[in-house]
């Protein structure tokens, strides 16, 4: 068959689109050793993964590496300057309880409760706090950070997550989810496994912490072991589907899994106190004036608390050096192995549950999914659908196949 110029152009555009889709799907599975991190690795990344310039810590750091190790040694994602999570999700930076990583520090008094749980499948930390001290504006209902943004990059773009909770050796976490609001947080980091993406599901971004991670959010600071939670959003053979605008009512969350062998822990401390806000925060999302005031206040606070921060940093200043000794010397950028599995894709009716399920064999590491937190997310609201993302990919692939066949037939 002789194709016209228009058909050739359409064929080329389709091929490029499919190739780009595959590249975006692979991006979230890239693996980096801690002793040789990239400067940036995702298009549009505004921070960096090379953070030694801010060692042991710096409140102006643009480091985008998070560590989740224990009840007294973990990090959270938060804005670099005052704003809502929905407006800043692409550019969040790491805020940590401990110095030694080149990140910003979570000011003392920010965390009101910490409940750290280690299971055989993941580590998780949940609790409450005053996150206006970490640039989340007062009253923000928050949103979700995860490695699966709608364009294939993460939220934040280029964010990397590591843990040493399993045997003391650092390993990269490829599937994780972190919900942040002005007064609540939760972070789950799933180790590599065929069901890691389902356990650390990132598509229920309107639900908030307790629905996605039912756990202890009450007073206290503790470290526990625990049972593995039921998959969020999965009920028997059906997967909950929110609908394009959250119109489908959400089912109740699963019960919190059992935790045990709990030990009380001190409130994380690092000697840094947060500056008092110079003016009331707004929820406009622009944050330019607030950012300038906050930056000046942070600088003053740093000067006032430098001695205390240095003392706190001394105990963990060797942390980053220890990272190198626990990782391999090579740093080839690789892609996590594709795990072929049968993925249940639920065909949704109007009210969010299906009577039939389409089972699709797919490579988990190359599944393109959509996410991204939204401004004004409420705990207990409705999620963004796994089905919507996966069926969109399937539909695009089927449409592409039909188009290619029509062009070459």
mmCIF file of C-alpha atoms in Angstrom:
data_model
loop_
_atom_site.group_PDB
_atom_site.id
_atom_site.type_symbol
_atom_site.label_atom_id
_atom_site.label_comp_id
_atom_site.label_asym_id
_atom_site.label_seq_id
_atom_site.Cartn_x
_atom_site.Cartn_y
_atom_site.Cartn_z
ATOM 1 C CA UNK A 1 0.000 0.000 0.000
ATOM 2 C CA UNK A 2 1.231 3.500 -0.845
ATOM 3 C CA UNK A 3 0.494 5.912 1.996
ATOM 4 C CA UNK A 4 -0.241 9.566 1.427
ATOM 5 C CA UNK A 5 1.858 12.250 3.100
ATOM 6 C CA UNK A 6 -0.947 12.820 5.611
ATOM 7 C CA UNK A 7 -1.061 9.111 6.463
ATOM 8 C CA UNK A 8 2.714 9.003 6.870
ATOM 9 C CA UNK A 9 2.573 11.996 9.199
ATOM 10 C CA UNK A 10 -0.200 10.388 11.246
ATOM 11 C CA UNK A 11 1.741 7.126 11.444
ATOM 12 C CA UNK A 12 4.880 8.919 12.652
ATOM 13 C CA UNK A 13 2.927 10.908 15.245
ATOM 14 C CA UNK A 14 1.318 7.736 16.563
ATOM 15 C CA UNK A 15 4.659 5.957 16.803
ATOM 16 C CA UNK A 16 6.214 8.868 18.671
ATOM 17 C CA UNK A 17 3.258 9.042 21.052
ATOM 18 C CA UNK A 18 3.468 5.340 21.881
ATOM 19 C CA UNK A 19 7.231 5.564 22.353
ATOM 20 C CA UNK A 20 6.874 8.566 24.647
ATOM 21 C CA UNK A 21 4.222 6.772 26.689
ATOM 22 C CA UNK A 22 6.547 3.830 27.236
ATOM 23 C CA UNK A 23 9.423 6.140 28.196
ATOM 24 C CA UNK A 24 7.246 7.908 30.758
ATOM 25 C CA UNK A 25 6.101 4.602 32.209
ATOM 26 C CA UNK A 26 9.690 3.438 32.626
ATOM 27 C CA UNK A 27 10.894 6.661 34.265
ATOM 28 C CA UNK A 28 9.396 5.957 37.687
ATOM 29 C CA UNK A 29 11.298 2.653 37.908
ATOM 30 C CA UNK A 30 14.810 4.099 37.507
ATOM 31 C CA UNK A 31 17.247 2.915 40.181
ATOM 32 C CA UNK A 32 20.129 4.931 41.627
ATOM 33 C CA UNK A 33 22.761 3.998 44.186
ATOM 34 C CA UNK A 34 23.036 6.400 47.082
ATOM 35 C CA UNK A 35 26.771 6.963 46.723
ATOM 36 C CA UNK A 36 26.458 8.325 43.186
ATOM 37 C CA UNK A 37 23.141 10.093 42.835
ATOM 38 C CA UNK A 38 22.224 12.150 39.766
ATOM 39 C CA UNK A 39 21.987 15.901 39.808
ATOM 40 C CA UNK A 40 18.519 15.607 38.230
ATOM 41 C CA UNK A 41 16.883 12.692 36.438
ATOM 42 C CA UNK A 42 13.365 13.687 35.411
ATOM 43 C CA UNK A 43 12.451 16.399 32.937
ATOM 44 C CA UNK A 44 11.277 19.521 34.727
ATOM 45 C CA UNK A 45 12.939 18.664 38.059
ATOM 46 C CA UNK A 46 13.437 21.908 39.992
ATOM 47 C CA UNK A 47 15.453 20.513 42.896
ATOM 48 C CA UNK A 48 18.314 18.032 42.949
ATOM 49 C CA UNK A 49 19.306 14.600 44.244
ATOM 50 C CA UNK A 50 22.918 15.653 44.870
ATOM 51 C CA UNK A 51 22.623 17.272 48.273
ATOM 52 C CA UNK A 52 26.145 17.363 49.731
ATOM 53 C CA UNK A 53 26.289 21.147 49.244
ATOM 54 C CA UNK A 54 23.737 21.504 52.060
ATOM 55 C CA UNK A 55 25.312 19.082 54.535
ATOM 56 C CA UNK A 56 24.549 18.430 57.284
ATOM 57 C CA UNK A 57 21.254 20.310 56.747
ATOM 58 C CA UNK A 58 20.042 23.657 55.472
ATOM 59 C CA UNK A 59 16.644 25.335 55.605
ATOM 60 C CA UNK A 60 17.150 26.572 52.046
ATOM 61 C CA UNK A 61 17.978 23.090 50.726
ATOM 62 C CA UNK A 62 16.414 21.954 47.465
ATOM 63 C CA UNK A 63 17.208 18.301 48.167
ATOM 64 C CA UNK A 64 14.652 15.831 46.820
ATOM 65 C CA UNK A 65 15.743 12.632 48.587
ATOM 66 C CA UNK A 66 13.554 11.228 51.367
ATOM 67 C CA UNK A 67 14.614 8.645 53.972
ATOM 68 C CA UNK A 68 12.145 6.669 56.080
ATOM 69 C CA UNK A 69 14.038 4.589 58.637
ATOM 70 C CA UNK A 70 12.465 4.812 62.093
ATOM 71 C CA UNK A 71 10.215 6.825 64.395
ATOM 72 C CA UNK A 72 13.028 9.292 65.042
ATOM 73 C CA UNK A 73 14.650 9.259 61.590
ATOM 74 C CA UNK A 74 12.329 9.967 58.684
ATOM 75 C CA UNK A 75 11.487 12.662 56.147
ATOM 76 C CA UNK A 76 8.341 14.130 54.631
ATOM 77 C CA UNK A 77 7.647 16.074 51.441
ATOM 78 C CA UNK A 78 6.609 19.714 51.831
ATOM 79 C CA UNK A 79 6.802 23.001 49.902
ATOM 80 C CA UNK A 80 9.999 25.012 49.560
ATOM 81 C CA UNK A 81 8.010 28.218 50.168
ATOM 82 C CA UNK A 82 4.509 28.763 51.590
ATOM 83 C CA UNK A 83 1.737 27.246 49.493
ATOM 84 C CA UNK A 84 -0.847 24.492 49.248
ATOM 85 C CA UNK A 85 0.141 20.926 48.444
ATOM 86 C CA UNK A 86 -2.031 21.049 45.333
ATOM 87 C CA UNK A 87 -0.157 24.072 44.009
ATOM 88 C CA UNK A 88 3.354 22.890 44.906
ATOM 89 C CA UNK A 89 3.249 19.106 44.440
ATOM 90 C CA UNK A 90 5.648 19.117 41.470
ATOM 91 C CA UNK A 91 8.383 20.945 43.390
ATOM 92 C CA UNK A 92 8.262 19.650 46.978
ATOM 93 C CA UNK A 93 11.533 19.215 48.854
ATOM 94 C CA UNK A 94 12.578 16.876 51.652
ATOM 95 C CA UNK A 95 12.159 17.850 55.307
ATOM 96 C CA UNK A 96 13.752 15.407 57.771
ATOM 97 C CA UNK A 97 13.824 14.849 61.514
ATOM 98 C CA UNK A 98 17.607 14.301 61.467
ATOM 99 C CA UNK A 99 20.552 16.202 60.041
ATOM 100 C CA UNK A 100 23.150 14.496 57.871
ATOM 101 C CA UNK A 101 21.210 14.183 54.615
ATOM 102 C CA UNK A 102 21.603 17.694 53.210
ATOM 103 C CA UNK A 103 17.857 18.322 53.527
ATOM 104 C CA UNK A 104 15.771 20.809 55.449
ATOM 105 C CA UNK A 105 14.996 19.936 59.068
ATOM 106 C CA UNK A 106 11.502 19.453 60.470
ATOM 107 C CA UNK A 107 11.488 22.115 63.219
ATOM 108 C CA UNK A 108 11.068 20.863 66.762
ATOM 109 C CA UNK A 109 7.461 21.057 67.896
ATOM 110 C CA UNK A 110 6.095 20.468 64.395
ATOM 111 C CA UNK A 111 5.247 16.803 64.947
ATOM 112 C CA UNK A 112 2.485 16.261 67.506
ATOM 113 C CA UNK A 113 2.427 12.460 67.129
ATOM 114 C CA UNK A 114 4.488 9.786 65.368
ATOM 115 C CA UNK A 115 3.439 6.158 64.857
ATOM 116 C CA UNK A 116 6.032 4.194 62.905
ATOM 117 C CA UNK A 117 5.143 0.643 61.822
ATOM 118 C CA UNK A 118 7.336 -1.890 60.055
ATOM 119 C CA UNK A 119 5.703 -4.834 58.267
ATOM 120 C CA UNK A 120 7.132 -7.471 55.959
ATOM 121 C CA UNK A 121 5.908 -5.458 52.947
ATOM 122 C CA UNK A 122 6.419 -1.814 53.871
ATOM 123 C CA UNK A 123 7.293 0.779 56.473
ATOM 124 C CA UNK A 124 4.754 3.416 57.384
ATOM 125 C CA UNK A 125 4.642 6.507 59.567
ATOM 126 C CA UNK A 126 1.446 8.347 60.510
ATOM 127 C CA UNK A 127 0.480 11.174 62.818
ATOM 128 C CA UNK A 128 -0.432 14.794 63.267
ATOM 129 C CA UNK A 129 1.427 18.078 63.416
ATOM 130 C CA UNK A 130 1.556 21.777 62.710
ATOM 131 C CA UNK A 131 2.833 21.762 59.153
ATOM 132 C CA UNK A 132 2.537 25.491 58.719
ATOM 133 C CA UNK A 133 6.078 25.259 60.140
ATOM 134 C CA UNK A 134 6.970 23.383 56.940
ATOM 135 C CA UNK A 135 5.415 25.919 54.541
ATOM 136 C CA UNK A 136 1.989 24.259 54.167
ATOM 137 C CA UNK A 137 -0.496 27.091 54.490
ATOM 138 C CA UNK A 138 -2.985 27.022 57.352
ATOM 139 C CA UNK A 139 -6.261 25.331 56.489
ATOM 140 C CA UNK A 140 -4.904 23.366 53.528
ATOM 141 C CA UNK A 141 -6.691 20.014 53.308
ATOM 142 C CA UNK A 142 -3.638 18.767 51.452
ATOM 143 C CA UNK A 143 -3.046 16.128 48.842
ATOM 144 C CA UNK A 144 -0.935 13.176 47.787
ATOM 145 C CA UNK A 145 2.701 12.941 46.745
ATOM 146 C CA UNK A 146 3.745 9.815 44.827
ATOM 147 C CA UNK A 147 6.078 8.661 42.027
ATOM 148 C CA UNK A 148 3.329 8.493 39.375
ATOM 149 C CA UNK A 149 2.309 11.907 38.101
ATOM 150 C CA UNK A 150 -0.006 12.145 35.122
ATOM 151 C CA UNK A 151 2.939 12.859 32.788
ATOM 152 C CA UNK A 152 5.033 9.923 34.033
ATOM 153 C CA UNK A 153 7.177 12.051 36.329
ATOM 154 C CA UNK A 154 6.808 11.971 40.065
ATOM 155 C CA UNK A 155 5.154 14.365 42.474
ATOM 156 C CA UNK A 156 7.556 15.896 43.236
ATOM 157 C CA UNK A 157 9.393 15.594 39.932
ATOM 158 C CA UNK A 158 12.625 13.695 40.546
ATOM 159 C CA UNK A 159 11.810 12.695 44.120
ATOM 160 C CA UNK A 160 13.649 9.597 45.402
ATOM 161 C CA UNK A 161 12.886 7.526 48.518
ATOM 162 C CA UNK A 162 15.172 5.182 50.496
ATOM 163 C CA UNK A 163 15.010 3.088 53.671
ATOM 164 C CA UNK A 164 17.434 1.083 55.808
ATOM 165 C CA UNK A 165 14.673 -0.424 57.956
ATOM 166 C CA UNK A 166 15.080 -3.878 56.395
ATOM 167 C CA UNK A 167 18.422 -5.278 57.528
ATOM 168 C CA UNK A 168 20.303 -2.000 57.854
ATOM 169 C CA UNK A 169 21.266 -1.743 54.176
ATOM 170 C CA UNK A 170 19.765 1.137 52.249
ATOM 171 C CA UNK A 171 17.420 0.190 49.436
ATOM 172 C CA UNK A 172 15.513 2.392 47.058
ATOM 173 C CA UNK A 173 11.745 2.449 47.359
ATOM 174 C CA UNK A 174 10.068 2.543 43.952
ATOM 175 C CA UNK A 175 6.453 2.515 45.166
ATOM 176 C CA UNK A 176 5.476 4.979 47.886
ATOM 177 C CA UNK A 177 2.748 7.422 48.812
ATOM 178 C CA UNK A 178 2.765 10.436 51.145
ATOM 179 C CA UNK A 179 -0.319 12.457 52.095
ATOM 180 C CA UNK A 180 0.300 15.874 53.626
ATOM 181 C CA UNK A 181 -2.090 18.522 54.942
ATOM 182 C CA UNK A 182 -1.752 21.436 57.341
ATOM 183 C CA UNK A 183 -2.291 19.163 60.351
ATOM 184 C CA UNK A 184 -1.944 15.496 59.329
ATOM 185 C CA UNK A 185 0.551 13.274 57.530
ATOM 186 C CA UNK A 186 1.035 9.679 56.470
ATOM 187 C CA UNK A 187 3.796 8.000 54.478
ATOM 188 C CA UNK A 188 3.945 4.402 53.255
ATOM 189 C CA UNK A 189 7.036 3.020 51.515
ATOM 190 C CA UNK A 190 6.611 -0.427 49.932
ATOM 191 C CA UNK A 191 9.618 -2.616 49.207
ATOM 192 C CA UNK A 192 9.914 -4.096 45.720
ATOM 193 C CA UNK A 193 7.376 -6.894 45.213
ATOM 194 C CA UNK A 194 4.811 -7.898 42.554
ATOM 195 C CA UNK A 195 2.025 -6.236 44.551
ATOM 196 C CA UNK A 196 3.985 -3.183 45.718
ATOM 197 C CA UNK A 197 2.068 -0.772 43.489
ATOM 198 C CA UNK A 198 -1.270 -2.160 44.692
ATOM 199 C CA UNK A 199 -0.244 -1.978 48.353
ATOM 200 C CA UNK A 200 1.171 1.541 47.920
ATOM 201 C CA UNK A 201 -1.651 2.572 45.614
ATOM 202 C CA UNK A 202 -1.385 6.144 44.447
ATOM 203 C CA UNK A 203 -4.717 6.715 42.732
ATOM 204 C CA UNK A 204 -6.984 7.452 45.704
ATOM 205 C CA UNK A 205 -5.701 10.986 46.050
ATOM 206 C CA UNK A 206 -9.003 12.494 47.227
ATOM 207 C CA UNK A 207 -9.331 10.125 50.161
ATOM 208 C CA UNK A 208 -6.765 11.415 52.601
ATOM 209 C CA UNK A 209 -4.705 9.567 55.158
ATOM 210 C CA UNK A 210 -7.000 7.332 57.163
ATOM 211 C CA UNK A 211 -8.808 5.828 54.167
ATOM 212 C CA UNK A 212 -5.531 5.051 52.382
ATOM 213 C CA UNK A 213 -3.541 4.135 55.486
ATOM 214 C CA UNK A 214 -5.831 3.145 58.366
ATOM 215 C CA UNK A 215 -3.573 3.328 61.407
ATOM 216 C CA UNK A 216 -2.981 5.148 64.681
ATOM 217 C CA UNK A 217 -3.144 8.930 64.335
ATOM 218 C CA UNK A 218 -3.608 9.656 68.047
ATOM 219 C CA UNK A 219 -1.268 11.141 70.609
ATOM 220 C CA UNK A 220 2.111 9.610 71.332
ATOM 221 C CA UNK A 221 5.408 8.665 69.749
ATOM 222 C CA UNK A 222 6.071 4.975 69.128
ATOM 223 C CA UNK A 223 7.736 2.390 66.943
ATOM 224 C CA UNK A 224 5.932 -0.885 66.236
ATOM 225 C CA UNK A 225 5.826 -3.993 64.140
ATOM 226 C CA UNK A 226 2.588 -4.709 62.344
ATOM 227 C CA UNK A 227 0.502 -6.860 60.055
ATOM 228 C CA UNK A 228 0.246 -5.985 56.377
ATOM 229 C CA UNK A 229 -2.820 -3.897 55.545
ATOM 230 C CA UNK A 230 -5.498 -4.884 53.061
ATOM 231 C CA UNK A 231 -5.059 -3.279 49.653
ATOM 232 C CA UNK A 232 -6.642 0.182 49.722
ATOM 233 C CA UNK A 233 -9.671 0.411 47.461
ATOM 234 C CA UNK A 234 -9.895 -3.322 46.778
ATOM 235 C CA UNK A 235 -12.987 -5.115 48.086
ATOM 236 C CA UNK A 236 -13.101 -8.788 47.202
ATOM 237 C CA UNK A 237 -12.997 -9.021 43.416
ATOM 238 C CA UNK A 238 -13.946 -5.371 42.910
ATOM 239 C CA UNK A 239 -11.846 -2.236 42.916
ATOM 240 C CA UNK A 240 -13.450 1.019 43.965
ATOM 241 C CA UNK A 241 -13.762 3.575 41.186
ATOM 242 C CA UNK A 242 -14.237 7.210 42.035
ATOM 243 C CA UNK A 243 -15.428 8.598 38.730
ATOM 244 C CA UNK A 244 -13.893 11.518 36.841
ATOM 245 C CA UNK A 245 -14.992 14.127 39.385
ATOM 246 C CA UNK A 246 -15.324 12.045 42.532
ATOM 247 C CA UNK A 247 -19.070 11.575 42.082
ATOM 248 C CA UNK A 248 -19.119 7.945 43.262
ATOM 249 C CA UNK A 249 -19.503 7.622 47.048
ATOM 250 C CA UNK A 250 -16.492 6.034 48.723
ATOM 251 C CA UNK A 251 -16.921 2.776 50.635
ATOM 252 C CA UNK A 252 -15.669 2.638 54.227
ATOM 253 C CA UNK A 253 -11.919 2.244 54.713
ATOM 254 C CA UNK A 254 -10.506 -1.110 55.672
ATOM 255 C CA UNK A 255 -9.921 -1.627 59.400
ATOM 256 C CA UNK A 256 -6.480 -0.717 60.671
ATOM 257 C CA UNK A 257 -4.188 -3.768 60.741
ATOM 258 C CA UNK A 258 -2.853 -5.006 64.058
ATOM 259 C CA UNK A 259 0.364 -3.545 65.438
ATOM 260 C CA UNK A 260 2.479 -5.064 68.205
ATOM 261 C CA UNK A 261 5.873 -4.991 69.935
ATOM 262 C CA UNK A 262 5.463 -1.246 70.252
ATOM 263 C CA UNK A 263 8.059 0.791 72.102
ATOM 264 C CA UNK A 264 7.693 4.435 73.149
ATOM 265 C CA UNK A 265 10.037 6.830 71.398
ATOM 266 C CA UNK A 266 11.058 10.408 72.133
ATOM 267 C CA UNK A 267 9.711 13.215 70.048
ATOM 268 C CA UNK A 268 12.182 13.714 67.189
ATOM 269 C CA UNK A 269 14.571 16.522 68.038
ATOM 270 C CA UNK A 270 17.255 18.369 66.113
ATOM 271 C CA UNK A 271 17.646 21.710 67.884
ATOM 272 C CA UNK A 272 15.869 23.758 65.217
ATOM 273 C CA UNK A 273 12.930 25.952 66.148
ATOM 274 C CA UNK A 274 10.567 27.329 63.543
ATOM 275 C CA UNK A 275 10.191 31.108 63.110
ATOM 276 C CA UNK A 276 6.893 32.719 64.028
ATOM 277 C CA UNK A 277 4.885 33.582 60.894
ATOM 278 C CA UNK A 278 5.188 37.261 60.010
ATOM 279 C CA UNK A 279 1.701 37.446 58.498
ATOM 280 C CA UNK A 280 -1.357 35.196 58.152
ATOM 281 C CA UNK A 281 -0.969 32.628 55.397
ATOM 282 C CA UNK A 282 -3.451 32.587 52.553
ATOM 283 C CA UNK A 283 -4.686 29.763 50.367
ATOM 284 C CA UNK A 284 -4.305 31.613 47.085
ATOM 285 C CA UNK A 285 -1.378 29.458 46.020
ATOM 286 C CA UNK A 286 0.691 32.420 44.784
ATOM 287 C CA UNK A 287 2.569 32.823 48.036
ATOM 288 C CA UNK A 288 5.087 35.359 46.690
ATOM 289 C CA UNK A 289 4.860 37.882 49.528
ATOM 290 C CA UNK A 290 4.513 35.133 52.109
ATOM 291 C CA UNK A 291 7.531 33.394 50.638
ATOM 292 C CA UNK A 292 9.700 36.506 50.989
ATOM 293 C CA UNK A 293 8.618 37.053 54.579
ATOM 294 C CA UNK A 294 9.106 33.411 55.432
ATOM 295 C CA UNK A 295 12.555 33.374 53.842
ATOM 296 C CA UNK A 296 13.646 36.359 55.917
ATOM 297 C CA UNK A 297 12.214 34.804 59.056
ATOM 298 C CA UNK A 298 13.950 31.506 58.343
ATOM 299 C CA UNK A 299 17.279 33.289 57.887
ATOM 300 C CA UNK A 300 16.861 35.045 61.226
ATOM 301 C CA UNK A 301 15.855 31.814 62.904
ATOM 302 C CA UNK A 302 18.839 29.980 61.473
ATOM 303 C CA UNK A 303 21.218 32.609 62.801
ATOM 304 C CA UNK A 304 19.612 32.404 66.237
ATOM 305 C CA UNK A 305 19.596 28.627 66.401
ATOM 306 C CA UNK A 306 22.823 27.803 64.543
ATOM 307 C CA UNK A 307 24.597 26.683 67.690
ATOM 308 C CA UNK A 308 21.809 24.332 68.732
ATOM 309 C CA UNK A 309 21.411 22.956 65.222
ATOM 310 C CA UNK A 310 25.139 22.326 64.941
ATOM 311 C CA UNK A 311 25.119 20.400 68.205
ATOM 312 C CA UNK A 312 22.194 18.300 67.065
ATOM 313 C CA UNK A 313 23.802 17.772 63.680
ATOM 314 C CA UNK A 314 27.042 16.445 65.145
ATOM 315 C CA UNK A 315 25.419 13.205 66.245
ATOM 316 C CA UNK A 316 24.245 12.466 62.715
ATOM 317 C CA UNK A 317 26.777 14.273 60.534
ATOM 318 C CA UNK A 318 28.213 10.947 59.467
ATOM 319 C CA UNK A 319 24.858 9.690 58.222
ATOM 320 C CA UNK A 320 25.415 10.586 54.594
ATOM 321 C CA UNK A 321 28.894 9.086 54.636
ATOM 322 C CA UNK A 322 27.380 5.909 56.014
ATOM 323 C CA UNK A 323 25.090 5.760 53.018
ATOM 324 C CA UNK A 324 28.060 5.238 50.706
ATOM 325 C CA UNK A 325 29.392 2.341 52.735
ATOM 326 C CA UNK A 326 26.105 0.495 52.467
ATOM 327 C CA UNK A 327 25.685 0.757 48.703
ATOM 328 C CA UNK A 328 27.509 -0.557 45.660
ATOM 329 C CA UNK A 329 30.169 1.552 43.967
ATOM 330 C CA UNK A 330 28.525 1.433 40.562
ATOM 331 C CA UNK A 331 25.634 3.620 39.578
ATOM 332 C CA UNK A 332 24.218 2.431 36.300
ATOM 333 C CA UNK A 333 20.757 3.812 35.796
ATOM 334 C CA UNK A 334 18.641 0.728 35.471
ATOM 335 C CA UNK A 335 15.001 -0.118 35.254
ATOM 336 C CA UNK A 336 13.368 -2.286 37.865
ATOM 337 C CA UNK A 337 12.559 -5.684 36.347
ATOM 338 C CA UNK A 338 9.141 -5.899 34.813
ATOM 339 C CA UNK A 339 6.962 -8.283 36.777
ATOM 340 C CA UNK A 340 4.312 -9.771 34.547
ATOM 341 C CA UNK A 341 1.137 -10.256 36.508
ATOM 342 C CA UNK A 342 -2.593 -10.458 35.984
ATOM 343 C CA UNK A 343 -4.041 -7.056 36.783
ATOM 344 C CA UNK A 344 -7.780 -6.877 37.530
ATOM 345 C CA UNK A 345 -9.257 -3.948 35.658
ATOM 346 C CA UNK A 346 -12.772 -3.226 36.820
ATOM 347 C CA UNK A 347 -15.337 -1.941 34.351
ATOM 348 C CA UNK A 348 -17.210 0.701 36.386
ATOM 349 C CA UNK A 349 -20.946 1.334 36.295
ATOM 350 C CA UNK A 350 -22.441 4.584 37.502
ATOM 351 C CA UNK A 351 -21.988 3.997 41.234
ATOM 352 C CA UNK A 352 -18.394 2.879 41.302
ATOM 353 C CA UNK A 353 -18.512 -0.914 41.515
ATOM 354 C CA UNK A 354 -18.426 -3.466 38.764
ATOM 355 C CA UNK A 355 -20.227 -6.712 38.177
ATOM 356 C CA UNK A 356 -17.506 -7.880 35.817
ATOM 357 C CA UNK A 357 -13.736 -7.674 35.869
ATOM 358 C CA UNK A 358 -11.373 -7.701 32.916
ATOM 359 C CA UNK A 359 -8.094 -9.444 33.747
ATOM 360 C CA UNK A 360 -5.163 -8.092 31.800
ATOM 361 C CA UNK A 361 -1.659 -9.552 31.734
ATOM 362 C CA UNK A 362 0.747 -6.652 31.963
ATOM 363 C CA UNK A 363 4.240 -5.715 33.036
ATOM 364 C CA UNK A 364 3.800 -3.945 36.353
ATOM 365 C CA UNK A 365 6.898 -1.775 36.000
ATOM 366 C CA UNK A 366 5.684 -0.304 32.719
ATOM 367 C CA UNK A 367 2.067 0.384 33.672
ATOM 368 C CA UNK A 368 1.357 4.052 33.066
ATOM 369 C CA UNK A 369 -0.915 5.456 35.726
ATOM 370 C CA UNK A 370 -2.277 8.858 36.538
ATOM 371 C CA UNK A 371 -2.053 10.634 39.826
ATOM 372 C CA UNK A 372 -1.252 14.026 41.235
ATOM 373 C CA UNK A 373 -2.646 15.558 44.347
ATOM 374 C CA UNK A 374 -5.420 18.091 44.170
ATOM 375 C CA UNK A 375 -5.902 21.293 46.042
ATOM 376 C CA UNK A 376 -8.524 20.982 48.747
ATOM 377 C CA UNK A 377 -8.313 17.229 49.327
ATOM 378 C CA UNK A 378 -10.433 16.149 52.279
ATOM 379 C CA UNK A 379 -9.872 13.142 54.484
ATOM 380 C CA UNK A 380 -12.665 10.742 53.655
ATOM 381 C CA UNK A 381 -13.428 12.236 50.242
ATOM 382 C CA UNK A 382 -13.379 10.190 47.035
ATOM 383 C CA UNK A 383 -10.300 8.967 45.061
ATOM 384 C CA UNK A 384 -9.034 9.136 41.525
ATOM 385 C CA UNK A 385 -9.601 5.763 39.830
ATOM 386 C CA UNK A 386 -7.035 3.125 39.060
ATOM 387 C CA UNK A 387 -9.397 1.929 36.396
ATOM 388 C CA UNK A 388 -9.607 5.312 34.764
ATOM 389 C CA UNK A 389 -5.836 5.399 34.343
ATOM 390 C CA UNK A 390 -5.336 1.801 33.298
ATOM 391 C CA UNK A 391 -8.296 1.656 30.951
ATOM 392 C CA UNK A 392 -7.088 4.906 29.388
ATOM 393 C CA UNK A 393 -3.775 3.231 28.659
ATOM 394 C CA UNK A 394 -5.485 0.117 27.318
ATOM 395 C CA UNK A 395 -7.838 2.201 25.190
ATOM 396 C CA UNK A 396 -4.954 4.242 23.827
ATOM 397 C CA UNK A 397 -3.014 1.100 22.956
ATOM 398 C CA UNK A 398 -6.039 -0.517 21.276
ATOM 399 C CA UNK A 399 -6.799 2.668 19.366
ATOM 400 C CA UNK A 400 -3.166 2.880 18.340
ATOM 401 C CA UNK A 401 -3.174 -0.693 17.124
ATOM 402 C CA UNK A 402 -6.323 -0.096 15.069
ATOM 403 C CA UNK A 403 -4.859 3.082 13.606
ATOM 404 C CA UNK A 404 -1.608 1.370 12.663
ATOM 405 C CA UNK A 405 -3.512 -1.518 11.067
ATOM 406 C CA UNK A 406 -5.635 0.910 9.070
ATOM 407 C CA UNK A 407 -2.577 2.741 7.849
ATOM 408 C CA UNK A 408 -0.610 -0.287 6.722
ATOM 409 C CA UNK A 409 -3.512 -2.406 5.448
#
